[in-house]
Amino acid sequence: MVELFETVEGEGTQAGYPTTFVRVFNCNLRCTWCDTPYSYAPAKPEFFATIAEIVAEVKRYGHPRICLTGGEPLIYGEKSLLLIEALAQLEEVVDIHIETNGAIHLAPFHAWREANPEWGQKVRFVLDYKLPASGEQDKMIEENFTFLRDTDEVKFVIADDTDFDVAVEVVRRRMERGVPLFSPVWESMPPARLVERMLAERLTQVKLNLQLHKVIWDPNARGV
């Protein structure tokens, strides 16, 4: 584990809601613009916890929304699924959004969601589709788009105009379900520039996705 804390959700369709964040350790990608390098090697886990211990801490915070993130929260396969199931069984929880990096196959997690509708309806994927500037686009599993629901989200972190053009192509070619989110890398794609391009392309169903936590707190602050 890396950290477990309460804050407001900074991104996506749930932005602004008080949320419990569960950040697990390790990732199978190394994106050039990653803002959580402390969540994978050569960094070390901050602590170890059983599923029961994680659930107990989530219950202590008591928020109905949970963000399961990383690193890559689905990297542990069956163990990741057991954690999701345990969290989904909490009566007070209404939304568990899983920030997954697009390089983990969603098939088994989709199958569980379909087989367990009472709990599965609480669980949403936030698929972070990697674009050229990330250095990891070749790792993307295109089939993952087939497992999305309308309530899921697809996040595109856009560092430059090439990234933007690729993101638009993917949205138009691959996305049949889910909410597309365009997130600027502020250092190289100013938000105003991104909005300008979104309007020019008439992307009426794409949502601009700014990271609220980096506006409220220091961009390098942890546990917020």
PDB file of C-alpha atoms in Angstrom:
ATOM      1  CA  MET A   1       0.000   0.000   0.000  1.00  0.00           C
ATOM      2  CA  VAL A   2       0.986   3.631  -0.549  1.00  0.00           C
ATOM      3  CA  GLU A   3      -1.679   5.640   1.261  1.00  0.00           C
ATOM      4  CA  LEU A   4      -5.297   5.645   2.406  1.00  0.00           C
ATOM      5  CA  PHE A   5      -6.889   9.015   3.089  1.00  0.00           C
ATOM      6  CA  GLU A   6      -9.970  11.195   2.730  1.00  0.00           C
ATOM      7  CA  THR A   7     -10.263  14.248   0.510  1.00  0.00           C
ATOM      8  CA  VAL A   8     -12.465  15.538  -2.289  1.00  0.00           C
ATOM      9  CA  GLU A   9     -12.333  13.782  -5.634  1.00  0.00           C
ATOM     10  CA  GLY A  10     -10.237  15.917  -7.952  1.00  0.00           C
ATOM     11  CA  GLU A  11     -11.207  14.535 -11.346  1.00  0.00           C
ATOM     12  CA  GLY A  12     -13.922  13.060 -13.507  1.00  0.00           C
ATOM     13  CA  THR A  13     -17.663  12.990 -13.135  1.00  0.00           C
ATOM     14  CA  GLN A  14     -17.418  12.737  -9.341  1.00  0.00           C
ATOM     15  CA  ALA A  15     -15.088  15.741  -8.953  1.00  0.00           C
ATOM     16  CA  GLY A  16     -15.726  17.729  -5.797  1.00  0.00           C
ATOM     17  CA  TYR A  17     -17.386  14.973  -3.747  1.00  0.00           C
ATOM     18  CA  PRO A  18     -15.803  13.893  -0.441  1.00  0.00           C
ATOM     19  CA  THR A  19     -14.094  10.588  -1.214  1.00  0.00           C
ATOM     20  CA  THR A  20     -11.934   7.936   0.414  1.00  0.00           C
ATOM     21  CA  PHE A  21      -8.792   7.238  -1.609  1.00  0.00           C
ATOM     22  CA  VAL A  22      -7.187   3.800  -1.514  1.00  0.00           C
ATOM     23  CA  ARG A  23      -3.813   3.910  -3.276  1.00  0.00           C
ATOM     24  CA  VAL A  24      -2.093   0.582  -3.814  1.00  0.00           C
ATOM     25  CA  PHE A  25       1.569   0.115  -4.633  1.00  0.00           C
ATOM     26  CA  ASN A  26       3.166  -0.836  -7.964  1.00  0.00           C
ATOM     27  CA  CYS A  27       2.503  -0.175 -11.630  1.00  0.00           C
ATOM     28  CA  ASN A  28       3.263  -1.971 -14.882  1.00  0.00           C
ATOM     29  CA  LEU A  29       3.805   1.288 -16.831  1.00  0.00           C
ATOM     30  CA  ARG A  30       6.268   4.183 -16.610  1.00  0.00           C
ATOM     31  CA  CYS A  31       4.553   7.211 -18.160  1.00  0.00           C
ATOM     32  CA  THR A  32       6.777  10.189 -18.856  1.00  0.00           C
ATOM     33  CA  TRP A  33       4.433  12.623 -17.081  1.00  0.00           C
ATOM     34  CA  CYS A  34       3.485  10.413 -14.097  1.00  0.00           C
ATOM     35  CA  ASP A  35       2.711  12.490 -10.992  1.00  0.00           C
ATOM     36  CA  THR A  36       2.833   9.575  -8.510  1.00  0.00           C
ATOM     37  CA  PRO A  37       6.320   8.037  -8.969  1.00  0.00           C
ATOM     38  CA  TYR A  38       6.301   7.201  -5.256  1.00  0.00           C
ATOM     39  CA  SER A  39       3.705   4.516  -6.016  1.00  0.00           C
ATOM     40  CA  TYR A  40       6.013   2.081  -7.842  1.00  0.00           C
ATOM     41  CA  ALA A  41       9.610   0.764  -7.854  1.00  0.00           C
ATOM     42  CA  PRO A  42      12.267   1.810  -7.123  1.00  0.00           C
ATOM     43  CA  ALA A  43      10.169   3.427  -4.371  1.00  0.00           C
ATOM     44  CA  LYS A  44       9.006   1.101  -1.611  1.00  0.00           C
ATOM     45  CA  PRO A  45       5.509   0.422  -0.262  1.00  0.00           C
ATOM     46  CA  GLU A  46       4.641   2.688   2.656  1.00  0.00           C
ATOM     47  CA  PHE A  47       2.894  -0.119   4.546  1.00  0.00           C
ATOM     48  CA  PHE A  48       1.248  -3.505   4.164  1.00  0.00           C
ATOM     49  CA  ALA A  49      -2.400  -4.190   4.919  1.00  0.00           C
ATOM     50  CA  THR A  50      -4.867  -7.032   4.664  1.00  0.00           C
ATOM     51  CA  ILE A  51      -8.159  -6.586   2.847  1.00  0.00           C
ATOM     52  CA  ALA A  52      -9.932  -6.587   6.216  1.00  0.00           C
ATOM     53  CA  GLU A  53      -7.672  -3.801   7.472  1.00  0.00           C
ATOM     54  CA  ILE A  54      -8.269  -1.713   4.352  1.00  0.00           C
ATOM     55  CA  VAL A  55     -12.031  -2.176   4.646  1.00  0.00           C
ATOM     56  CA  ALA A  56     -11.963  -1.224   8.313  1.00  0.00           C
ATOM     57  CA  GLU A  57     -10.139   2.018   7.539  1.00  0.00           C
ATOM     58  CA  VAL A  58     -12.545   2.817   4.696  1.00  0.00           C
ATOM     59  CA  LYS A  59     -15.461   2.235   7.079  1.00  0.00           C
ATOM     60  CA  ARG A  60     -13.869   4.566   9.621  1.00  0.00           C
ATOM     61  CA  TYR A  61     -13.941   7.420   7.104  1.00  0.00           C
ATOM     62  CA  GLY A  62     -17.501   6.528   6.164  1.00  0.00           C
ATOM     63  CA  HIS A  63     -17.673   8.214   2.755  1.00  0.00           C
ATOM     64  CA  PRO A  64     -20.070   6.733   0.182  1.00  0.00           C
ATOM     65  CA  ARG A  65     -17.519   7.229  -2.619  1.00  0.00           C
ATOM     66  CA  ILE A  66     -14.219   5.385  -2.957  1.00  0.00           C
ATOM     67  CA  CYS A  67     -11.410   5.970  -5.438  1.00  0.00           C
ATOM     68  CA  LEU A  68      -9.255   2.869  -5.903  1.00  0.00           C
ATOM     69  CA  THR A  69      -6.037   4.037  -7.493  1.00  0.00           C
ATOM     70  CA  GLY A  70      -2.293   3.486  -7.672  1.00  0.00           C
ATOM     71  CA  GLY A  71       0.122   2.810  -9.149  1.00  0.00           C
ATOM     72  CA  GLU A  72      -2.162   0.375 -10.915  1.00  0.00           C
ATOM     73  CA  PRO A  73      -4.931  -0.920  -8.627  1.00  0.00           C
ATOM     74  CA  LEU A  74      -5.771  -3.963 -10.791  1.00  0.00           C
ATOM     75  CA  ILE A  75      -2.197  -5.222 -11.031  1.00  0.00           C
ATOM     76  CA  TYR A  76      -2.765  -7.881  -8.364  1.00  0.00           C
ATOM     77  CA  GLY A  77      -5.445  -9.708 -10.320  1.00  0.00           C
ATOM     78  CA  GLU A  78      -7.530 -11.951  -8.061  1.00  0.00           C
ATOM     79  CA  LYS A  79      -6.392 -10.078  -4.943  1.00  0.00           C
ATOM     80  CA  SER A  80      -7.477  -6.799  -6.530  1.00  0.00           C
ATOM     81  CA  LEU A  81     -10.856  -8.348  -7.300  1.00  0.00           C
ATOM     82  CA  LEU A  82     -11.270  -9.582  -3.723  1.00  0.00           C
ATOM     83  CA  LEU A  83     -10.594  -6.064  -2.448  1.00  0.00           C
ATOM     84  CA  ILE A  84     -13.133  -4.577  -4.876  1.00  0.00           C
ATOM     85  CA  GLU A  85     -15.739  -7.118  -3.787  1.00  0.00           C
ATOM     86  CA  ALA A  86     -15.134  -6.428  -0.099  1.00  0.00           C
ATOM     87  CA  LEU A  87     -15.464  -2.678  -0.614  1.00  0.00           C
ATOM     88  CA  ALA A  88     -18.580  -3.068  -2.776  1.00  0.00           C
ATOM     89  CA  GLN A  89     -20.279  -5.045  -0.014  1.00  0.00           C
ATOM     90  CA  LEU A  90     -20.194  -2.028   2.316  1.00  0.00           C
ATOM     91  CA  GLU A  91     -23.786  -0.790   2.505  1.00  0.00           C
ATOM     92  CA  GLU A  92     -22.802   2.855   2.830  1.00  0.00           C
ATOM     93  CA  VAL A  93     -20.727   2.769  -0.375  1.00  0.00           C
ATOM     94  CA  VAL A  94     -22.520   3.860  -3.557  1.00  0.00           C
ATOM     95  CA  ASP A  95     -19.597   4.418  -5.931  1.00  0.00           C
ATOM     96  CA  ILE A  96     -16.188   2.779  -6.368  1.00  0.00           C
ATOM     97  CA  HIS A  97     -14.279   4.250  -9.272  1.00  0.00           C
ATOM     98  CA  ILE A  98     -11.154   2.358 -10.271  1.00  0.00           C
ATOM     99  CA  GLU A  99      -8.399   4.361 -11.936  1.00  0.00           C
ATOM    100  CA  THR A 100      -6.818   1.767 -14.226  1.00  0.00           C
ATOM    101  CA  ASN A 101      -4.093   2.471 -16.762  1.00  0.00           C
ATOM    102  CA  GLY A 102      -5.360   0.710 -19.882  1.00  0.00           C
ATOM    103  CA  ALA A 103      -2.624  -1.946 -19.843  1.00  0.00           C
ATOM    104  CA  ILE A 104      -4.503  -4.377 -17.572  1.00  0.00           C
ATOM    105  CA  HIS A 105      -7.155  -6.539 -19.219  1.00  0.00           C
ATOM    106  CA  LEU A 106     -10.580  -5.674 -17.831  1.00  0.00           C
ATOM    107  CA  ALA A 107     -12.258  -8.949 -18.836  1.00  0.00           C
ATOM    108  CA  PRO A 108     -12.219 -10.660 -15.407  1.00  0.00           C
ATOM    109  CA  PHE A 109     -13.288  -7.492 -13.617  1.00  0.00           C
ATOM    110  CA  HIS A 110     -16.056  -6.922 -16.166  1.00  0.00           C
ATOM    111  CA  ALA A 111     -17.194 -10.532 -15.745  1.00  0.00           C
ATOM    112  CA  TRP A 112     -17.415 -10.078 -11.970  1.00  0.00           C
ATOM    113  CA  ARG A 113     -19.357  -6.853 -12.404  1.00  0.00           C
ATOM    114  CA  GLU A 114     -21.843  -8.582 -14.707  1.00  0.00           C
ATOM    115  CA  ALA A 115     -22.186 -11.623 -12.443  1.00  0.00           C
ATOM    116  CA  ASN A 116     -22.774  -9.550  -9.299  1.00  0.00           C
ATOM    117  CA  PRO A 117     -25.187  -6.774 -10.306  1.00  0.00           C
ATOM    118  CA  GLU A 118     -26.021  -5.700  -6.744  1.00  0.00           C
ATOM    119  CA  TRP A 119     -22.378  -4.924  -6.011  1.00  0.00           C
ATOM    120  CA  GLY A 120     -21.202  -4.482  -9.588  1.00  0.00           C
ATOM    121  CA  GLN A 121     -23.469  -1.513 -10.218  1.00  0.00           C
ATOM    122  CA  LYS A 122     -21.393   0.399  -7.669  1.00  0.00           C
ATOM    123  CA  VAL A 123     -18.126  -0.241  -9.534  1.00  0.00           C
ATOM    124  CA  ARG A 124     -16.931   1.985 -12.376  1.00  0.00           C
ATOM    125  CA  PHE A 125     -13.789   1.939 -14.476  1.00  0.00           C
ATOM    126  CA  VAL A 126     -11.846   5.122 -15.117  1.00  0.00           C
ATOM    127  CA  LEU A 127      -9.706   3.913 -18.006  1.00  0.00           C
ATOM    128  CA  ASP A 128      -6.610   6.077 -18.487  1.00  0.00           C
ATOM    129  CA  TYR A 129      -5.829   5.621 -22.176  1.00  0.00           C
ATOM    130  CA  LYS A 130      -2.167   6.450 -22.791  1.00  0.00           C
ATOM    131  CA  LEU A 131      -1.271   8.750 -25.690  1.00  0.00           C
ATOM    132  CA  PRO A 132       2.029   9.073 -27.607  1.00  0.00           C
ATOM    133  CA  ALA A 133       3.717  11.574 -25.254  1.00  0.00           C
ATOM    134  CA  SER A 134       3.287   9.138 -22.352  1.00  0.00           C
ATOM    135  CA  GLY A 135       5.681   6.712 -24.032  1.00  0.00           C
ATOM    136  CA  GLU A 136       3.266   3.853 -23.284  1.00  0.00           C
ATOM    137  CA  GLN A 137       0.588   3.936 -25.985  1.00  0.00           C
ATOM    138  CA  ASP A 138       1.759   0.620 -27.425  1.00  0.00           C
ATOM    139  CA  LYS A 139       0.754  -1.073 -24.142  1.00  0.00           C
ATOM    140  CA  MET A 140      -2.920  -0.151 -24.474  1.00  0.00           C
ATOM    141  CA  ILE A 141      -5.397  -3.041 -24.655  1.00  0.00           C
ATOM    142  CA  GLU A 142      -7.934  -1.915 -27.236  1.00  0.00           C
ATOM    143  CA  GLU A 143     -10.400  -4.649 -26.276  1.00  0.00           C
ATOM    144  CA  ASN A 144     -10.961  -2.898 -22.940  1.00  0.00           C
ATOM    145  CA  PHE A 145     -13.295  -0.471 -24.692  1.00  0.00           C
ATOM    146  CA  THR A 146     -15.767  -3.331 -25.178  1.00  0.00           C
ATOM    147  CA  PHE A 147     -16.142  -3.763 -21.414  1.00  0.00           C
ATOM    148  CA  LEU A 148     -17.216  -0.206 -20.679  1.00  0.00           C
ATOM    149  CA  ARG A 149     -20.634   0.981 -19.539  1.00  0.00           C
ATOM    150  CA  ASP A 150     -22.156   4.413 -19.986  1.00  0.00           C
ATOM    151  CA  THR A 151     -21.218   5.259 -16.395  1.00  0.00           C
ATOM    152  CA  ASP A 152     -17.533   4.464 -16.918  1.00  0.00           C
ATOM    153  CA  GLU A 153     -14.970   7.089 -17.897  1.00  0.00           C
ATOM    154  CA  VAL A 154     -12.037   7.201 -20.299  1.00  0.00           C
ATOM    155  CA  LYS A 155      -9.328   9.676 -19.385  1.00  0.00           C
ATOM    156  CA  PHE A 156      -6.891  11.067 -21.962  1.00  0.00           C
ATOM    157  CA  VAL A 157      -3.889  12.943 -20.553  1.00  0.00           C
ATOM    158  CA  ILE A 158      -2.929  15.354 -23.327  1.00  0.00           C
ATOM    159  CA  ALA A 159       0.593  16.752 -23.450  1.00  0.00           C
ATOM    160  CA  ASP A 160       0.652  18.259 -26.949  1.00  0.00           C
ATOM    161  CA  ASP A 161      -1.245  18.650 -30.208  1.00  0.00           C
ATOM    162  CA  THR A 162      -0.296  15.166 -31.398  1.00  0.00           C
ATOM    163  CA  ASP A 163      -1.790  13.686 -28.240  1.00  0.00           C
ATOM    164  CA  PHE A 164      -4.942  15.709 -28.844  1.00  0.00           C
ATOM    165  CA  ASP A 165      -5.304  14.469 -32.420  1.00  0.00           C
ATOM    166  CA  VAL A 166      -4.828  10.844 -31.344  1.00  0.00           C
ATOM    167  CA  ALA A 167      -7.314  11.245 -28.481  1.00  0.00           C
ATOM    168  CA  VAL A 168      -9.956  12.619 -30.849  1.00  0.00           C
ATOM    169  CA  GLU A 169      -9.396   9.691 -33.208  1.00  0.00           C
ATOM    170  CA  VAL A 170      -9.719   7.162 -30.389  1.00  0.00           C
ATOM    171  CA  VAL A 171     -12.906   8.773 -29.077  1.00  0.00           C
ATOM    172  CA  ARG A 172     -14.494   8.751 -32.510  1.00  0.00           C
ATOM    173  CA  ARG A 173     -13.229   5.338 -33.588  1.00  0.00           C
ATOM    174  CA  ARG A 174     -13.334   3.278 -30.396  1.00  0.00           C
ATOM    175  CA  MET A 175     -15.647   4.806 -27.803  1.00  0.00           C
ATOM    176  CA  GLU A 176     -19.221   3.569 -27.923  1.00  0.00           C
ATOM    177  CA  ARG A 177     -19.853   3.872 -24.173  1.00  0.00           C
ATOM    178  CA  GLY A 178     -18.378   5.863 -21.312  1.00  0.00           C
ATOM    179  CA  VAL A 179     -17.574   9.512 -20.670  1.00  0.00           C
ATOM    180  CA  PRO A 180     -14.418  10.836 -22.410  1.00  0.00           C
ATOM    181  CA  LEU A 181     -12.289  13.148 -20.259  1.00  0.00           C
ATOM    182  CA  PHE A 182      -9.534  15.367 -21.688  1.00  0.00           C
ATOM    183  CA  SER A 183      -6.871  16.261 -19.108  1.00  0.00           C
ATOM    184  CA  PRO A 184      -4.114  18.757 -19.922  1.00  0.00           C
ATOM    185  CA  VAL A 185      -0.469  18.381 -18.955  1.00  0.00           C
ATOM    186  CA  TRP A 186      -0.304  22.000 -17.827  1.00  0.00           C
ATOM    187  CA  GLU A 187       3.410  22.436 -18.532  1.00  0.00           C
ATOM    188  CA  SER A 188       3.007  21.668 -22.240  1.00  0.00           C
ATOM    189  CA  MET A 189      -0.736  21.912 -22.960  1.00  0.00           C
ATOM    190  CA  PRO A 190      -2.214  24.979 -21.216  1.00  0.00           C
ATOM    191  CA  PRO A 191      -5.894  24.388 -20.343  1.00  0.00           C
ATOM    192  CA  ALA A 192      -6.963  27.373 -22.467  1.00  0.00           C
ATOM    193  CA  ARG A 193      -5.248  25.815 -25.490  1.00  0.00           C
ATOM    194  CA  LEU A 194      -6.970  22.498 -24.841  1.00  0.00           C
ATOM    195  CA  VAL A 195     -10.385  24.180 -24.575  1.00  0.00           C
ATOM    196  CA  GLU A 196      -9.682  26.055 -27.814  1.00  0.00           C
ATOM    197  CA  ARG A 197      -8.988  22.809 -29.640  1.00  0.00           C
ATOM    198  CA  MET A 198     -11.994  21.035 -28.092  1.00  0.00           C
ATOM    199  CA  LEU A 199     -14.314  23.792 -29.287  1.00  0.00           C
ATOM    200  CA  ALA A 200     -12.760  23.853 -32.739  1.00  0.00           C
ATOM    201  CA  GLU A 201     -13.322  20.103 -33.099  1.00  0.00           C
ATOM    202  CA  ARG A 202     -16.925  20.417 -31.818  1.00  0.00           C
ATOM    203  CA  LEU A 203     -16.317  17.849 -29.087  1.00  0.00           C
ATOM    204  CA  THR A 204     -19.670  18.437 -27.452  1.00  0.00           C
ATOM    205  CA  GLN A 205     -19.650  15.133 -25.520  1.00  0.00           C
ATOM    206  CA  VAL A 206     -16.061  15.386 -24.207  1.00  0.00           C
ATOM    207  CA  LYS A 207     -15.529  16.745 -20.699  1.00  0.00           C
ATOM    208  CA  LEU A 208     -12.585  18.983 -19.799  1.00  0.00           C
ATOM    209  CA  ASN A 209     -10.905  17.340 -16.824  1.00  0.00           C
ATOM    210  CA  LEU A 210      -8.862  19.588 -14.527  1.00  0.00           C
ATOM    211  CA  GLN A 211      -7.253  18.223 -11.366  1.00  0.00           C
ATOM    212  CA  LEU A 212      -8.920  20.143  -8.521  1.00  0.00           C
ATOM    213  CA  HIS A 213      -6.478  18.879  -5.911  1.00  0.00           C
ATOM    214  CA  LYS A 214      -3.608  20.572  -7.761  1.00  0.00           C
ATOM    215  CA  VAL A 215      -5.527  23.846  -7.658  1.00  0.00           C
ATOM    216  CA  ILE A 216      -6.470  23.607  -3.979  1.00  0.00           C
ATOM    217  CA  TRP A 217      -3.128  22.320  -2.684  1.00  0.00           C
ATOM    218  CA  ASP A 218       0.499  22.310  -3.757  1.00  0.00           C
ATOM    219  CA  PRO A 219       0.717  20.138  -6.915  1.00  0.00           C
ATOM    220  CA  ASN A 220       3.321  17.951  -5.217  1.00  0.00           C
ATOM    221  CA  ALA A 221       1.377  17.457  -1.982  1.00  0.00           C
ATOM    222  CA  ARG A 222       0.498  13.897  -1.017  1.00  0.00           C
ATOM    223  CA  GLY A 223      -2.497  12.606   0.905  1.00  0.00           C
ATOM    224  CA  VAL A 224      -4.833  15.252  -0.497  1.00  0.00           C
TER     225      VAL A 224
END
